Short mmCIF file of C-alpha atoms in Angstrom, two decimals:
data_model
loop_
_atom_site.label_atom_id
_atom_site.label_comp_id
_atom_site.label_asym_id
_atom_site.label_seq_id
_atom_site.Cartn_x
_atom_site.Cartn_y
_atom_site.Cartn_z
CA TRP A 1 17.05 -0.55 9.81
CA THR A 2 20.31 0.69 10.95
CA GLN A 3 20.95 2.22 14.30
CA ILE A 4 22.49 5.65 14.38
CA PRO A 5 23.78 7.97 17.26
CA THR A 6 21.12 10.00 19.00
CA PRO A 7 21.09 13.77 18.76
CA GLY A 8 22.60 15.56 21.75
CA PRO A 9 20.79 18.07 23.89
CA GLY A 10 20.32 21.57 22.50
CA ASP A 11 20.52 20.30 18.96
CA ALA A 12 16.98 21.45 18.17
CA ALA A 13 16.90 23.13 14.74
CA ASP A 14 14.51 25.83 13.38
CA VAL A 15 11.79 23.52 11.99
CA ALA A 16 8.10 23.09 12.17
CA VAL A 17 6.64 19.93 13.90
CA CYS A 18 3.52 18.05 12.92
CA THR A 19 2.51 15.09 15.22
CA ALA A 20 -0.12 12.69 13.70
CA LEU A 21 -0.67 9.70 16.02
CA PRO A 22 -3.60 7.39 15.72
CA GLU A 23 -5.95 6.87 18.68
CA PRO A 24 -5.54 3.41 20.33
CA ASP A 25 -7.96 0.79 19.06
CA GLY A 26 -9.49 3.32 16.71
CA ASP A 27 -11.03 2.34 13.32
CA PRO A 28 -8.02 2.15 11.02
CA LEU A 29 -9.80 3.41 7.79
CA ALA A 30 -11.36 6.34 9.66
CA GLN A 31 -7.97 7.29 11.18
CA THR A 32 -6.23 6.78 7.79
CA ARG A 33 -8.47 9.52 6.44
CA THR A 34 -8.08 11.82 9.51
CA LEU A 35 -4.41 11.52 9.67
CA THR A 36 -3.52 11.80 6.02
CA ALA A 37 -5.75 14.76 5.63
CA GLN A 38 -4.14 16.26 8.79
CA VAL A 39 -0.64 15.82 7.34
CA LEU A 40 -1.47 16.79 3.91
CA HIS A 41 -2.75 20.17 5.24
CA SER A 42 0.59 20.58 7.19
CA ILE A 43 2.67 19.79 4.23
CA GLN A 44 0.85 22.29 1.89
CA ALA A 45 1.05 25.03 4.68
CA SER A 46 4.69 24.34 4.96
CA LEU A 47 5.28 24.69 1.26
CA ALA A 48 3.16 27.84 1.09
CA GLY A 49 4.86 29.38 4.11
CA GLU A 50 8.31 29.74 5.54
CA ASP A 51 11.18 28.00 3.77
CA ARG A 52 12.13 25.72 6.70
CA PRO A 53 11.89 21.94 7.09
CA LEU A 54 8.76 20.23 8.62
CA VAL A 55 9.09 17.13 10.84
CA VAL A 56 6.18 14.85 10.55
CA HIS A 57 5.92 12.42 13.59
CA THR A 58 3.58 9.43 13.09
CA GLY A 59 3.43 5.97 14.51
CA THR A 60 3.86 2.46 12.98
CA GLY A 61 0.46 1.06 12.57
CA LEU A 62 -1.87 0.95 9.52
CA ALA A 63 -3.02 4.66 9.44
CA SER A 64 0.45 5.75 10.32
CA ALA A 65 1.73 3.76 7.35
CA ALA A 66 -0.48 5.72 5.06
CA VAL A 67 0.88 8.87 6.52
CA SER A 68 4.45 7.78 5.92
CA GLY A 69 3.67 6.84 2.28
CA LEU A 70 2.33 10.36 1.77
CA VAL A 71 5.32 12.08 3.33
CA ARG A 72 7.85 9.94 1.34
CA SER A 73 6.25 11.15 -1.80
CA ALA A 74 6.37 14.84 -0.63
CA GLN A 75 10.08 14.25 0.13
CA SER A 76 10.62 13.01 -3.43
CA GLU A 77 8.98 16.06 -4.82
CA HIS A 78 10.69 18.49 -2.35
CA PRO A 79 14.01 17.22 -1.13
CA ASP A 80 15.31 18.46 2.26
CA ARG A 81 11.84 20.03 3.10
CA PHE A 82 10.36 17.11 5.13
CA ILE A 83 11.65 14.74 7.84
CA LEU A 84 9.63 11.55 8.60
CA VAL A 85 9.87 10.25 12.14
CA GLU A 86 7.96 6.95 12.98
CA SER A 87 7.65 6.41 16.64
CA ASP A 88 4.82 5.18 18.87
CA ASP A 89 6.27 7.16 21.75
CA GLU A 90 3.71 9.90 22.60
CA THR A 91 6.22 11.62 25.07
CA LEU A 92 8.51 12.77 22.33
CA THR A 93 8.83 16.51 22.85
CA PRO A 94 8.80 19.12 20.05
CA ASP A 95 12.48 19.73 20.82
CA GLN A 96 13.30 16.00 20.53
CA LEU A 97 11.58 15.94 17.08
CA ALA A 98 13.18 19.19 16.00
CA ALA A 99 16.65 17.76 16.82
CA THR A 100 16.21 14.98 14.17
CA ALA A 101 16.77 17.71 11.55
CA GLY A 102 20.38 17.86 12.63
CA LEU A 103 20.92 14.23 11.72
CA ASP A 104 20.64 14.92 8.03
CA GLU A 105 18.32 11.81 7.60
CA PRO A 106 14.99 12.15 5.82
CA TRP A 107 13.49 9.07 7.53
CA LEU A 108 13.96 7.77 10.99
CA ARG A 109 12.35 5.29 13.56
CA ILE A 110 12.76 5.89 17.19
CA THR A 111 12.10 3.21 19.73
CA GLY A 112 13.03 4.31 23.40
CA SER A 113 16.41 5.74 23.09
CA CYS A 114 17.27 3.83 19.87
CA TYR A 115 17.34 5.81 16.61
CA GLU A 116 17.23 3.96 13.35
CA VAL A 117 17.36 4.67 9.69
CA PRO A 118 16.55 2.68 6.61
CA ARG A 119 19.46 1.51 4.44
CA LEU A 120 19.22 -0.51 1.11
CA THR A 121 21.43 -3.62 1.29
CA LYS A 122 22.23 -6.46 -1.02
CA THR A 123 20.70 -9.95 -0.21
CA THR A 124 20.54 -13.27 -1.81
CA THR A 125 17.98 -16.10 -2.09
CA THR A 126 19.84 -18.02 0.60
CA ALA A 127 19.36 -15.19 3.04
CA ALA A 128 15.59 -15.45 2.71
CA THR A 129 13.66 -17.19 5.35
CA ALA A 130 12.50 -20.66 4.32
CA VAL A 131 8.66 -20.80 4.29
CA SER A 132 6.81 -24.04 3.96
CA GLU A 133 4.43 -23.86 0.93
CA PRO A 134 0.68 -23.84 1.99
CA VAL A 135 -1.51 -26.62 0.62
CA TRP A 136 -4.30 -25.10 -1.51
CA ASP A 137 -7.62 -26.90 -1.36
CA PRO A 138 -8.30 -28.09 -4.88
CA ASP A 139 -12.06 -27.63 -4.27
CA GLY A 140 -11.74 -24.30 -2.96
CA THR A 141 -12.32 -20.91 -4.75
CA VAL A 142 -9.68 -18.28 -5.40
CA LEU A 143 -11.05 -14.72 -5.24
CA ILE A 144 -9.49 -12.02 -7.40
CA THR A 145 -10.63 -8.45 -6.87
CA GLY A 146 -10.26 -5.92 -9.80
CA GLY A 147 -11.21 -8.87 -11.85
CA SER A 148 -11.70 -6.72 -15.06
CA GLY A 149 -8.12 -5.34 -14.90
CA ALA A 150 -5.15 -6.39 -17.07
CA LEU A 151 -3.15 -7.61 -14.02
CA ALA A 152 -6.11 -9.71 -12.88
CA GLY A 153 -6.14 -11.42 -16.27
CA ILE A 154 -2.39 -12.23 -16.12
CA LEU A 155 -2.89 -13.44 -12.59
CA ALA A 156 -5.88 -15.64 -13.43
CA ARG A 157 -4.21 -17.36 -16.32
CA HIS A 158 -1.14 -17.94 -14.08
CA LEU A 159 -3.29 -19.51 -11.34
CA VAL A 160 -5.04 -21.80 -13.84
CA THR A 161 -1.99 -22.92 -15.84
CA GLU A 162 0.68 -22.93 -13.15
CA ARG A 163 -1.18 -23.52 -9.84
CA SER A 164 -3.86 -25.80 -11.17
CA VAL A 165 -6.60 -23.67 -9.73
CA ARG A 166 -10.05 -24.74 -10.90
CA HIS A 167 -12.34 -22.41 -9.25
CA LEU A 168 -11.99 -18.54 -9.77
CA LEU A 169 -14.26 -15.75 -8.59
CA LEU A 170 -13.55 -12.51 -10.30
CA ILE A 171 -15.16 -9.43 -8.81
CA SER A 172 -15.05 -5.81 -10.11
CA ARG A 173 -17.07 -2.87 -10.76
CA SER A 174 -17.19 -3.69 -14.41
CA ALA A 175 -17.39 -6.97 -16.17
CA PRO A 176 -14.27 -9.01 -17.05
CA SER A 177 -13.75 -9.64 -20.70
CA THR A 178 -15.48 -12.48 -22.24
CA THR A 179 -12.45 -13.38 -24.15
CA LEU A 180 -10.68 -13.98 -20.88
CA ILE A 181 -13.46 -16.07 -19.26
CA ASP A 182 -13.82 -18.17 -22.43
CA GLU A 183 -9.98 -18.78 -22.45
CA LEU A 184 -10.09 -19.86 -18.73
CA ARG A 185 -12.92 -22.18 -19.21
CA GLU A 186 -11.30 -23.72 -22.21
CA LEU A 187 -8.46 -24.44 -19.80
CA GLY A 188 -10.71 -26.31 -17.56
CA ALA A 189 -11.45 -23.66 -14.88
CA HIS A 190 -15.00 -22.93 -13.48
CA ILE A 191 -15.24 -19.03 -13.54
CA GLU A 192 -17.77 -17.07 -11.69
CA THR A 193 -18.04 -13.16 -11.78
CA ALA A 194 -19.83 -10.74 -9.68
CA ALA A 195 -20.17 -6.86 -9.92
CA CYS A 196 -18.91 -5.35 -6.64
CA ASP A 197 -17.08 -2.25 -5.39
CA VAL A 198 -14.82 -3.65 -2.87
CA SER A 199 -14.99 -0.38 -0.83
CA HIS A 200 -18.64 -1.39 0.06
CA ARG A 201 -18.28 -3.85 2.94
CA ALA A 202 -21.94 -4.96 2.80
CA ALA A 203 -21.92 -5.76 -0.84
CA LEU A 204 -18.60 -7.64 -0.51
CA ALA A 205 -19.83 -9.61 2.45
CA GLU A 206 -22.85 -10.76 0.46
CA ILE A 207 -20.81 -12.01 -2.32
CA LEU A 208 -18.34 -13.90 -0.09
CA ASP A 209 -21.13 -15.45 1.98
CA GLY A 210 -21.09 -19.29 1.52
CA VAL A 211 -18.02 -19.30 -0.79
CA ASN A 212 -15.40 -21.82 0.04
CA LEU A 213 -12.38 -19.70 -0.26
CA THR A 214 -8.81 -21.02 -0.36
CA ALA A 215 -6.99 -17.85 -1.45
CA VAL A 216 -7.58 -14.07 -1.93
CA PHE A 217 -5.82 -11.86 -4.32
CA HIS A 218 -6.55 -8.07 -3.96
CA THR A 219 -5.57 -6.33 -7.33
CA ALA A 220 -8.20 -3.54 -7.37
CA GLY A 221 -6.87 -0.03 -7.50
CA ALA A 222 -7.24 3.45 -8.84
CA LEU A 223 -4.94 6.25 -9.78
CA ASP A 224 -5.49 10.05 -9.37
CA ASP A 225 -1.92 11.36 -9.76
CA GLY A 226 -0.83 14.88 -8.92
CA VAL A 227 1.88 16.70 -7.01
CA VAL A 228 1.32 17.22 -3.23
CA GLU A 229 0.26 20.83 -3.59
CA SER A 230 -2.68 19.68 -5.77
CA LEU A 231 -4.05 16.89 -3.60
CA THR A 232 -7.09 17.12 -1.44
CA PRO A 233 -8.66 14.79 1.15
CA GLN A 234 -11.20 13.83 -1.65
CA ARG A 235 -8.41 12.93 -4.00
CA LEU A 236 -6.74 10.79 -1.25
CA ASP A 237 -10.03 9.12 -0.79
CA THR A 238 -10.45 8.27 -4.42
CA VAL A 239 -7.25 6.11 -4.25
CA LEU A 240 -7.59 4.84 -0.75
CA ARG A 241 -11.17 3.28 -1.24
CA PRO A 242 -10.37 0.53 -3.64
CA LYS A 243 -6.98 -0.15 -2.23
CA ALA A 244 -7.01 0.27 1.46
CA ASP A 245 -10.73 0.00 2.21
CA GLY A 246 -11.08 -2.98 0.00
CA ALA A 247 -8.01 -4.81 1.61
CA TRP A 248 -9.27 -4.05 5.13
CA TYR A 249 -12.77 -5.38 4.49
CA LEU A 250 -11.32 -8.42 2.81
CA HIS A 251 -9.19 -8.93 5.95
CA GLU A 252 -12.11 -8.54 8.24
CA LEU A 253 -14.57 -10.82 6.24
CA THR A 254 -11.97 -13.67 5.78
CA ARG A 255 -9.83 -13.58 8.91
CA ASP A 256 -11.73 -16.52 10.41
CA ARG A 257 -11.37 -18.67 7.29
CA ASP A 258 -8.63 -21.14 6.66
CA LEU A 259 -6.88 -19.30 3.76
CA ALA A 260 -3.78 -20.66 2.12
CA ALA A 261 -2.85 -17.23 0.75
CA PHE A 262 -3.89 -13.60 1.07
CA VAL A 263 -2.04 -11.64 -1.43
CA MET A 264 -2.31 -7.87 -2.08
CA TYR A 265 -1.01 -6.04 -5.19
CA SER A 266 0.80 -3.12 -3.68
CA SER A 267 3.35 -0.76 -5.38
CA ALA A 268 6.85 0.42 -5.30
CA ALA A 269 5.31 3.99 -4.88
CA GLY A 270 4.59 3.17 -1.19
CA VAL A 271 8.07 1.97 -0.58
CA MET A 272 10.11 4.59 -2.61
CA GLY A 273 7.78 7.58 -2.19
CA ALA A 274 6.86 8.22 -5.88
CA ALA A 275 6.73 11.77 -6.88
CA GLY A 276 3.29 12.88 -8.06
CA GLN A 277 1.68 9.90 -6.41
CA GLY A 278 1.28 10.91 -2.74
CA ASN A 279 -2.24 9.35 -2.52
CA TYR A 280 -1.22 6.16 -4.34
CA ALA A 281 1.83 5.83 -2.03
CA ALA A 282 -0.31 6.28 0.99
CA ALA A 283 -2.83 3.53 -0.17
CA ASN A 284 -0.15 1.02 -0.97
CA ALA A 285 1.84 1.68 2.23
CA PHE A 286 -1.32 0.74 4.10
CA LEU A 287 -1.32 -2.65 2.25
CA ASP A 288 2.18 -3.22 3.24
CA ALA A 289 1.37 -2.54 6.85
CA LEU A 290 -1.70 -4.73 6.68
CA ALA A 291 0.42 -7.68 5.63
CA GLU A 292 2.53 -7.06 8.86
CA HIS A 293 -0.57 -6.70 10.82
CA ARG A 294 -2.00 -10.14 9.59
CA HIS A 295 1.47 -11.73 10.26
CA ALA A 296 1.30 -10.53 13.89
CA ASP A 297 -2.10 -12.29 14.19
CA GLY A 298 -0.74 -15.42 12.68
CA LEU A 299 -2.66 -15.03 9.37
CA PRO A 300 -1.03 -15.54 5.78
CA ALA A 301 -0.38 -12.26 3.94
CA LEU A 302 1.84 -11.18 1.13
CA SER A 303 2.14 -7.63 -0.21
CA LEU A 304 3.82 -7.33 -3.56
CA ALA A 305 5.36 -3.91 -4.27
CA TRP A 306 5.23 -3.98 -8.07
CA GLY A 307 6.92 -1.32 -10.21
CA MET A 308 5.08 0.16 -13.20
CA TRP A 309 3.49 -2.34 -15.46
CA ASP A 310 3.84 -1.91 -19.26
CA ASP A 311 0.29 -2.52 -20.18
CA THR A 312 -2.15 -0.54 -22.42
CA ASP A 313 -5.59 -1.32 -20.87
CA GLY A 314 -4.94 -1.20 -17.20
CA MET A 315 -4.36 1.70 -14.76
CA THR A 316 -1.26 2.85 -16.49
CA ALA A 317 -3.16 3.34 -19.91
CA SER A 318 -4.21 6.75 -18.64
CA LEU A 319 -0.57 7.95 -18.07
CA SER A 320 0.50 10.84 -20.50
CA ASP A 321 3.89 11.12 -22.03
CA THR A 322 4.82 13.53 -19.35
CA ASP A 323 3.97 10.99 -16.72
CA HIS A 324 6.10 8.36 -18.39
CA ARG A 325 9.08 10.72 -18.61
CA ARG A 326 8.62 11.52 -14.90
CA ILE A 327 8.62 7.79 -14.06
CA ARG A 328 11.77 6.97 -16.22
CA ARG A 329 13.46 10.05 -14.50
CA SER A 330 13.07 8.21 -11.21
CA GLY A 331 14.99 5.15 -12.59
CA GLN A 332 12.08 2.80 -13.07
CA ARG A 333 11.54 0.64 -16.05
CA ALA A 334 8.11 -0.81 -17.05
CA ILE A 335 7.55 -4.48 -16.28
CA THR A 336 6.30 -6.48 -19.32
#
């Protein structure tokens, strides 16, 4: 984030303003639904109404992160129509927010009198912060959600062959392939499976009860792609449930356990604002914010913002040729 000059008095532009701030200490999942639905309505009303920019003011917490992801996707689909302002300052006036339109910046953060904008910069491995590698309990169990998916299979093989994991618990709504389970068992791993929708907290709690967890990997997810004009609160919910709800429940149910790792499979859609994926961007931005939330509490967390995977039996299997052309136009290449 780079600091920029603040707008001067009287710089307010002819824009609409939408403020979507979460309630203090509110339930993050409920507020995520409320705020994303509110902002989606404002975005759609703006596109259907006058041709003038809409400034969306949200905060910096979990629910606000989902709002930001949604807005960044809308910006990718409709350049110069939306301005995202992240600030926990409830005293910002409509004129102050409208003045941000004159800065010619699509995304800003305001803290006090400091205005900042994101900038891509080059970095090196030596610039990264050195982190001591946590010790994994060899007798502990590693949990993988979305256990029947292609990415979960890749991950499970990696954990067994590269990290010497010997106890895996794969949970998903559908059963993992017997081929994968047999392969992992031949490699010397003890594999358990359980049918569970991770967006059902009680069912998830029952499965985790009594399990000696050493690490959690959250790979569960769903797609329901569509341009922002076609989205509904229900379509937001379809994608939020396995991603955001599942991650939050895993956080709640394991926060008192001594985990060596808590890893979430996020997406570049949440960082870059993928066109046609406003709901997916919102859900994955929530995961990125949850990693920061856990760090603030001294808990392990890693959110991996993957690009598109080149698999034929996972979530991307449903993408059409039109979808692939759209993704290629954004500059992304599939990961093998």
